[in-house]
Tab-separated table of C-alpha atoms and ligand atoms in Angstrom:
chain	number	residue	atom	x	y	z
A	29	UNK	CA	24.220	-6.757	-12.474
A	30	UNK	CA	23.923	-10.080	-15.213
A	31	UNK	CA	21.958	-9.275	-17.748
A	32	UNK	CA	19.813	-12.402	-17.049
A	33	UNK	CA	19.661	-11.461	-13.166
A	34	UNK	CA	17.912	-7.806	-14.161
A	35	UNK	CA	15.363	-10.063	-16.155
A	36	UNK	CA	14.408	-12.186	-12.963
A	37	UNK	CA	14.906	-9.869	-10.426
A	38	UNK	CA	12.683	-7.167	-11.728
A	39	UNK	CA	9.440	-9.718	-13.149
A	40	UNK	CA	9.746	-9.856	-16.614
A	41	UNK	CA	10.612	-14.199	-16.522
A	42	UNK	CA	12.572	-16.464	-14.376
A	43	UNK	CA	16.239	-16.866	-14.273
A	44	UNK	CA	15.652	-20.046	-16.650
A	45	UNK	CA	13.345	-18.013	-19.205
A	46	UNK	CA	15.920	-15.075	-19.072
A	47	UNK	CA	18.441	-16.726	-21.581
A	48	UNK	CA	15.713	-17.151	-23.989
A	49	UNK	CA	14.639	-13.479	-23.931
A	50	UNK	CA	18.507	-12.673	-24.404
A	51	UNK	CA	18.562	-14.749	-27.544
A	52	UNK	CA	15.498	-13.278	-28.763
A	53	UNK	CA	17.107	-9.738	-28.406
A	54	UNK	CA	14.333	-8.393	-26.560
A	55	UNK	CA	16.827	-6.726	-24.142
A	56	UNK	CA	18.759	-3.285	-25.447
A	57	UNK	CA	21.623	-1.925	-22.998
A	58	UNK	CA	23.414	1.454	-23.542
A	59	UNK	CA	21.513	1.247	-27.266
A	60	UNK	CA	23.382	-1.840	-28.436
A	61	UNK	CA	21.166	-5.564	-27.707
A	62	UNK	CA	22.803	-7.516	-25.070
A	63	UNK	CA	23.554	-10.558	-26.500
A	64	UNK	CA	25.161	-12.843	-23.456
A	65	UNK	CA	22.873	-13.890	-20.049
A	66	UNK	CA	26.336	-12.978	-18.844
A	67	UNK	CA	26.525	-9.560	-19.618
A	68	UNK	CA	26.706	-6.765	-16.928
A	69	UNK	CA	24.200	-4.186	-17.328
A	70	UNK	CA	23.082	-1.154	-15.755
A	71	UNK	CA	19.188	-1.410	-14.800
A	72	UNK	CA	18.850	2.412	-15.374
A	73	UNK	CA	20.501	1.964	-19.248
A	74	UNK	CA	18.498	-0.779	-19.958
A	75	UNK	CA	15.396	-1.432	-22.452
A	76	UNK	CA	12.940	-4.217	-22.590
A	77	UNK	CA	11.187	-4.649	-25.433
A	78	UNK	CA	12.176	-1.009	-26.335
A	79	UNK	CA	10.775	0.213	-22.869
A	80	UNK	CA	12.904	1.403	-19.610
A	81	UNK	CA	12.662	-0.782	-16.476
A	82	UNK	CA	10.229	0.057	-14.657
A	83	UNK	CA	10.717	1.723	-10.314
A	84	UNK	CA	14.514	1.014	-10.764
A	85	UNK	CA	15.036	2.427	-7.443
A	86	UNK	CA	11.747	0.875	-5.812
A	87	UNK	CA	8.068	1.073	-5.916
A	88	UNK	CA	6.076	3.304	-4.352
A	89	UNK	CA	2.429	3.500	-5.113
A	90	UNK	CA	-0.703	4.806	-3.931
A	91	UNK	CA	-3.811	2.659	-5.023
A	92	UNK	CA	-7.780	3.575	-4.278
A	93	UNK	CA	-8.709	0.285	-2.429
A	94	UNK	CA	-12.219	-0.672	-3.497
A	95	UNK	CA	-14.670	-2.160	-1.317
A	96	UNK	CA	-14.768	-6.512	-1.085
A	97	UNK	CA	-11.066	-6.953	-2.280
A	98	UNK	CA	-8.101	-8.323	0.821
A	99	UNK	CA	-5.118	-7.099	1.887
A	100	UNK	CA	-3.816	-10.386	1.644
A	101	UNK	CA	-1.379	-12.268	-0.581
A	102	UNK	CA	-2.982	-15.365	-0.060
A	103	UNK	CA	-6.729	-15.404	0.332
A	104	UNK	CA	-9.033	-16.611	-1.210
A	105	UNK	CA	-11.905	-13.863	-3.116
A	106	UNK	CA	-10.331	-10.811	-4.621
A	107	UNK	CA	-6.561	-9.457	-3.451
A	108	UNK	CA	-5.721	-5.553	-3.736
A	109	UNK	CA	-2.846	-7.614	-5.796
A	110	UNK	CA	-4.750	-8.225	-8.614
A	111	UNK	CA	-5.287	-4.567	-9.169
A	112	UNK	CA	-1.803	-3.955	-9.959
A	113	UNK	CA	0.740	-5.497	-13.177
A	114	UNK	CA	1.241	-8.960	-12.322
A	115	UNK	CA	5.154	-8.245	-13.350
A	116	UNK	CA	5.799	-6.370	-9.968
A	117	UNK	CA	4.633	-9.569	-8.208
A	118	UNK	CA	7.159	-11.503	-9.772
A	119	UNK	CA	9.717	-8.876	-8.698
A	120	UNK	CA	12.750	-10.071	-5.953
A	121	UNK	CA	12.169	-7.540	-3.687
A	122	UNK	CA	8.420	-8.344	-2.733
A	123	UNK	CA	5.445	-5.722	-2.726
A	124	UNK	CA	3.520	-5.235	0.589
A	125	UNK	CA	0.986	-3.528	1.516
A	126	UNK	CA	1.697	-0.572	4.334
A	127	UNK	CA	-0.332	-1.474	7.163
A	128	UNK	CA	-3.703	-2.783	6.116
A	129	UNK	CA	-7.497	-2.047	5.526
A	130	UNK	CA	-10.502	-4.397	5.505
A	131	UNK	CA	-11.897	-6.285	2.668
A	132	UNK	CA	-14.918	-3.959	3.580
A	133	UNK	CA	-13.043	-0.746	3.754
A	134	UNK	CA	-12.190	1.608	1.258
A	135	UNK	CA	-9.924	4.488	0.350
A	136	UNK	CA	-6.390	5.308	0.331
A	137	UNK	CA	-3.848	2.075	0.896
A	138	UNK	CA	0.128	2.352	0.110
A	139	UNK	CA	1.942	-0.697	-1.714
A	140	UNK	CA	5.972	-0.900	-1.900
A	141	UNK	CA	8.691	-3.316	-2.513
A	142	UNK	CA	11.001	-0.941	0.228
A	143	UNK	CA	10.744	-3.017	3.139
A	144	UNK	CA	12.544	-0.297	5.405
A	145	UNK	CA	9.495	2.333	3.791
A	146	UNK	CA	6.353	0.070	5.175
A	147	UNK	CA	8.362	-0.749	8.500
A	148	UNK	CA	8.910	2.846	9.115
A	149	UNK	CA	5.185	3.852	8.050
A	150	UNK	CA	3.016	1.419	9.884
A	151	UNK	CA	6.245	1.733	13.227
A	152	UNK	CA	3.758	3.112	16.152
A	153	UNK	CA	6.675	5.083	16.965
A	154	UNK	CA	6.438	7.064	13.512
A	155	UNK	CA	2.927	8.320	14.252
A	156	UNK	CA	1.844	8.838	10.598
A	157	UNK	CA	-1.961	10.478	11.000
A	158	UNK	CA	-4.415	8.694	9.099
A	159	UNK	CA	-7.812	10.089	8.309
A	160	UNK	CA	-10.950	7.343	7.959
A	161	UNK	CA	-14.707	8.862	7.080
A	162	UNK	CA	-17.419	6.632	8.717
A	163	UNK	CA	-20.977	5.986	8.672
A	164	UNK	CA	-22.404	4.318	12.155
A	165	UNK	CA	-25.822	1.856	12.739
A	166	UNK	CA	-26.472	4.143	15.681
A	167	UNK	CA	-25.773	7.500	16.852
A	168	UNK	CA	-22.033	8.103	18.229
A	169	UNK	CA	-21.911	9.790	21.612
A	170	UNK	CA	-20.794	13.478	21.356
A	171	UNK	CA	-18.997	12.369	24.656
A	172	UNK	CA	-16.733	10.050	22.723
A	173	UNK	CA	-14.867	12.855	21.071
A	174	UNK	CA	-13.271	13.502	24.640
A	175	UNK	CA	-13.240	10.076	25.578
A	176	UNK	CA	-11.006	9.209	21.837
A	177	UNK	CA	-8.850	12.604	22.471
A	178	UNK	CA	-8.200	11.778	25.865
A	179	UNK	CA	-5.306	9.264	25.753
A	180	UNK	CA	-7.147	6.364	27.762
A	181	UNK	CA	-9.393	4.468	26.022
A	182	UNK	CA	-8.405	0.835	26.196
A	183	UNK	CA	-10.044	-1.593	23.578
A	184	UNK	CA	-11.477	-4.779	24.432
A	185	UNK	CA	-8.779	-7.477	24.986
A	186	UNK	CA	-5.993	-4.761	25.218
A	187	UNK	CA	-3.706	-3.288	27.919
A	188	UNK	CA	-2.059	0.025	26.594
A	189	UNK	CA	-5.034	2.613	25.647
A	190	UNK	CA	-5.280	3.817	22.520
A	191	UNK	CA	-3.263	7.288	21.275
A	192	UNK	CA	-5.011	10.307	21.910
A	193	UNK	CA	-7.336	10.292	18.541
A	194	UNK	CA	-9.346	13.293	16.815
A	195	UNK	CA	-13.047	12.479	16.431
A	196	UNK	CA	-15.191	14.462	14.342
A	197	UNK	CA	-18.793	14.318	14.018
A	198	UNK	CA	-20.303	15.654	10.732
A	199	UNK	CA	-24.157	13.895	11.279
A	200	UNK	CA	-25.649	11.962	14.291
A	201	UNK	CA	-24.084	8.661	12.740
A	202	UNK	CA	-21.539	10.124	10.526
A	203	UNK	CA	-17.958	11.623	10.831
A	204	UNK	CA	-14.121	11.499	10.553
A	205	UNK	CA	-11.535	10.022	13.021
A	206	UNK	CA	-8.438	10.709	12.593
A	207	UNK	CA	-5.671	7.980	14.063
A	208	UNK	CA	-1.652	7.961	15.073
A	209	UNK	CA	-1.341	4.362	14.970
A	210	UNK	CA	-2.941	1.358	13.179
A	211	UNK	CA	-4.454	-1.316	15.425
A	212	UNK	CA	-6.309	-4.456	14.101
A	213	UNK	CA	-9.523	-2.963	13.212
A	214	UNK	CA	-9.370	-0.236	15.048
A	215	UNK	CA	-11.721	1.937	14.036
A	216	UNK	CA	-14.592	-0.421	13.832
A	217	UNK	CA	-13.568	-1.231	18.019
A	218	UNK	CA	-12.709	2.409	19.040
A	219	UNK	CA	-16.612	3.390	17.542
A	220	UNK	CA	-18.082	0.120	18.863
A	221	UNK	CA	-16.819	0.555	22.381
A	222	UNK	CA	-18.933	3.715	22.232
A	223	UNK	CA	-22.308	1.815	20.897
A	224	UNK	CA	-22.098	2.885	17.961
A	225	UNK	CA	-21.598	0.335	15.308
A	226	UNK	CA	-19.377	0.942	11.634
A	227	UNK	CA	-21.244	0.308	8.600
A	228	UNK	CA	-19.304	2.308	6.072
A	229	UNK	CA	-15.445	3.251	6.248
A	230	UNK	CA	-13.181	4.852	4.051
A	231	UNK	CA	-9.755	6.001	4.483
A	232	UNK	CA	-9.103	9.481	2.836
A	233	UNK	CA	-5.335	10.607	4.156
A	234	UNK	CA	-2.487	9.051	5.212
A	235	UNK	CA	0.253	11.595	6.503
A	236	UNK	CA	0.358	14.179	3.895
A	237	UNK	CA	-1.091	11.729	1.111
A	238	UNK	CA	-4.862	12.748	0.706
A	239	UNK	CA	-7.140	10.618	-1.546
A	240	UNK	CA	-9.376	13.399	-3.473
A	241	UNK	CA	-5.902	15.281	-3.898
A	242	UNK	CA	-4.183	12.633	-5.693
A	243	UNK	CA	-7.334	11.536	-8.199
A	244	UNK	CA	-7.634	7.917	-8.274
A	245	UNK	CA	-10.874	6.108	-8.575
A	246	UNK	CA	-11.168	2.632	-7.098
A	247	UNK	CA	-9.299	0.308	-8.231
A	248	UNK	CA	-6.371	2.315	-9.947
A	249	UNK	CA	-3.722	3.127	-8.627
A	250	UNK	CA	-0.742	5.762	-9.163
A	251	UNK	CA	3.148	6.284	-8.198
A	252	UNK	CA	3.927	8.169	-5.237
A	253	UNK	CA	7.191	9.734	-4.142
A	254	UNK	CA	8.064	8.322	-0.517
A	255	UNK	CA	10.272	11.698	0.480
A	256	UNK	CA	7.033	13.286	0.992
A	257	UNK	CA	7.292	11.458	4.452
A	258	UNK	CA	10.349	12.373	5.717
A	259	UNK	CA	9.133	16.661	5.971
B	309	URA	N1	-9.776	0.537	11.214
B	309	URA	C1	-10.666	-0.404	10.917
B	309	URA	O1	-11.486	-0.776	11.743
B	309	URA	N2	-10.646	-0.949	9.680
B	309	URA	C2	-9.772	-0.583	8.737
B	309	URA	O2	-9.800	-1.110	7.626
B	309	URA	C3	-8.844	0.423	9.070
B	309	URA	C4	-8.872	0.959	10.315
């Protein structure tokens, strides 16, 4: 690809900036400094300011989602955005979020620029298990674990019941639910439909992915490799 094009397409300026950076030899390729916006280069070969592009071949990250910030790239309070380099922002491709949790939800949330990766995650088809911890306002019915594994529960303004889903109760108003799918707020509807209130959630796995495994403490964040989806 141009020289100038790499610049752009990967954050570091725009298209119009890129000429400038060129002339200011802040771009090496195969060890020698590219000198022409012109000049075809191989992203993998390439230095900026003496470093190596960064997720050539796509990102894939896992970040630790802290309470009060959006899944949203246009909201107004705090974005799970602003938690990552603004450069992969400015990148072509486009970061998303896979799937989504609330601004009052924590834990594990993925982020790529690999628009076939987050179709084929969040796909109901794909059934990707995802594990959330939660604290209730009231006690949960020990009758809802059948009820959630049973295939028919049907939220409030839906017509397909929800996948069968794992409930676990570790305290009268405490536990883990484990989903195949990711509905709009799901969890906070599936618990409420059974009087019981969410007052704390936290997501701790998604598919093989589990939060305390992988070390991150809210707000950071850490590179994943996707093929760990695909066993
Ligand atoms: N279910 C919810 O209710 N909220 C989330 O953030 C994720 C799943």
């Amino acid at each position: 690809m141009r020289a100038d094009a790499l610049l752009s397409q990967f954050g570091y300026c725009s298209r119009r900036e890129a000429p400038l950076w060129i002339q200011h030899g802040r771009m090496q390729s195969g060890g020698k400094v590219v000198q022409k916006p012109a000049e075809k280069v191989d992203a993998e070969q390439v230095l900026v300011d003496g470093q190596p592009v960064p997720f050539v071949h796509g990102l894939y990250v896992a970040l630790h989602k802290p309470l009060g910030y959006t899944c949203s790239h246009r909201d107004c309070g705090e974005l799970v955005y602003d938690l990552l380099p603004q450069q992969w922002l400015r990148r072509s491709s486009g970061l998303n979020t896979v799937g989504r949790l609330d601004r009052e939800t924590s834990g594990l949330l993925l982020l790529s620029d690999d628009g076939r990766f987050v179709h084929a995650l969040t796909s109901p088809k794909r059934h990707v298990s995802k594990v959330y911890e939660f604290a209730c306002a009231e006690a949960v019915p020990p009758s809802a674990i059948g009820l959630f594994a049973s295939g028919t529960l049907v939220l409030e303004g839906e017509s397909t019941p929800c996948l069968p889903a794992r409930l676990e109760l570790t305290g009268e108003c405490t536990g883990r639910l484990t989903l195949q799918e990711g509905r709009y707020h799901q969890v906070r509807r599936m618990l409420a439909s059974v009087g019981a209130p969410v007052i704390r959630l936290h997501r701790t796995a998604i598919g093989p992915l589990c939060l305390q495994d992988l070390g991150i403490a809210p707000g950071e964040w850490m590179e994943i490799d996707p093929g760990v989806f695909n066993s």
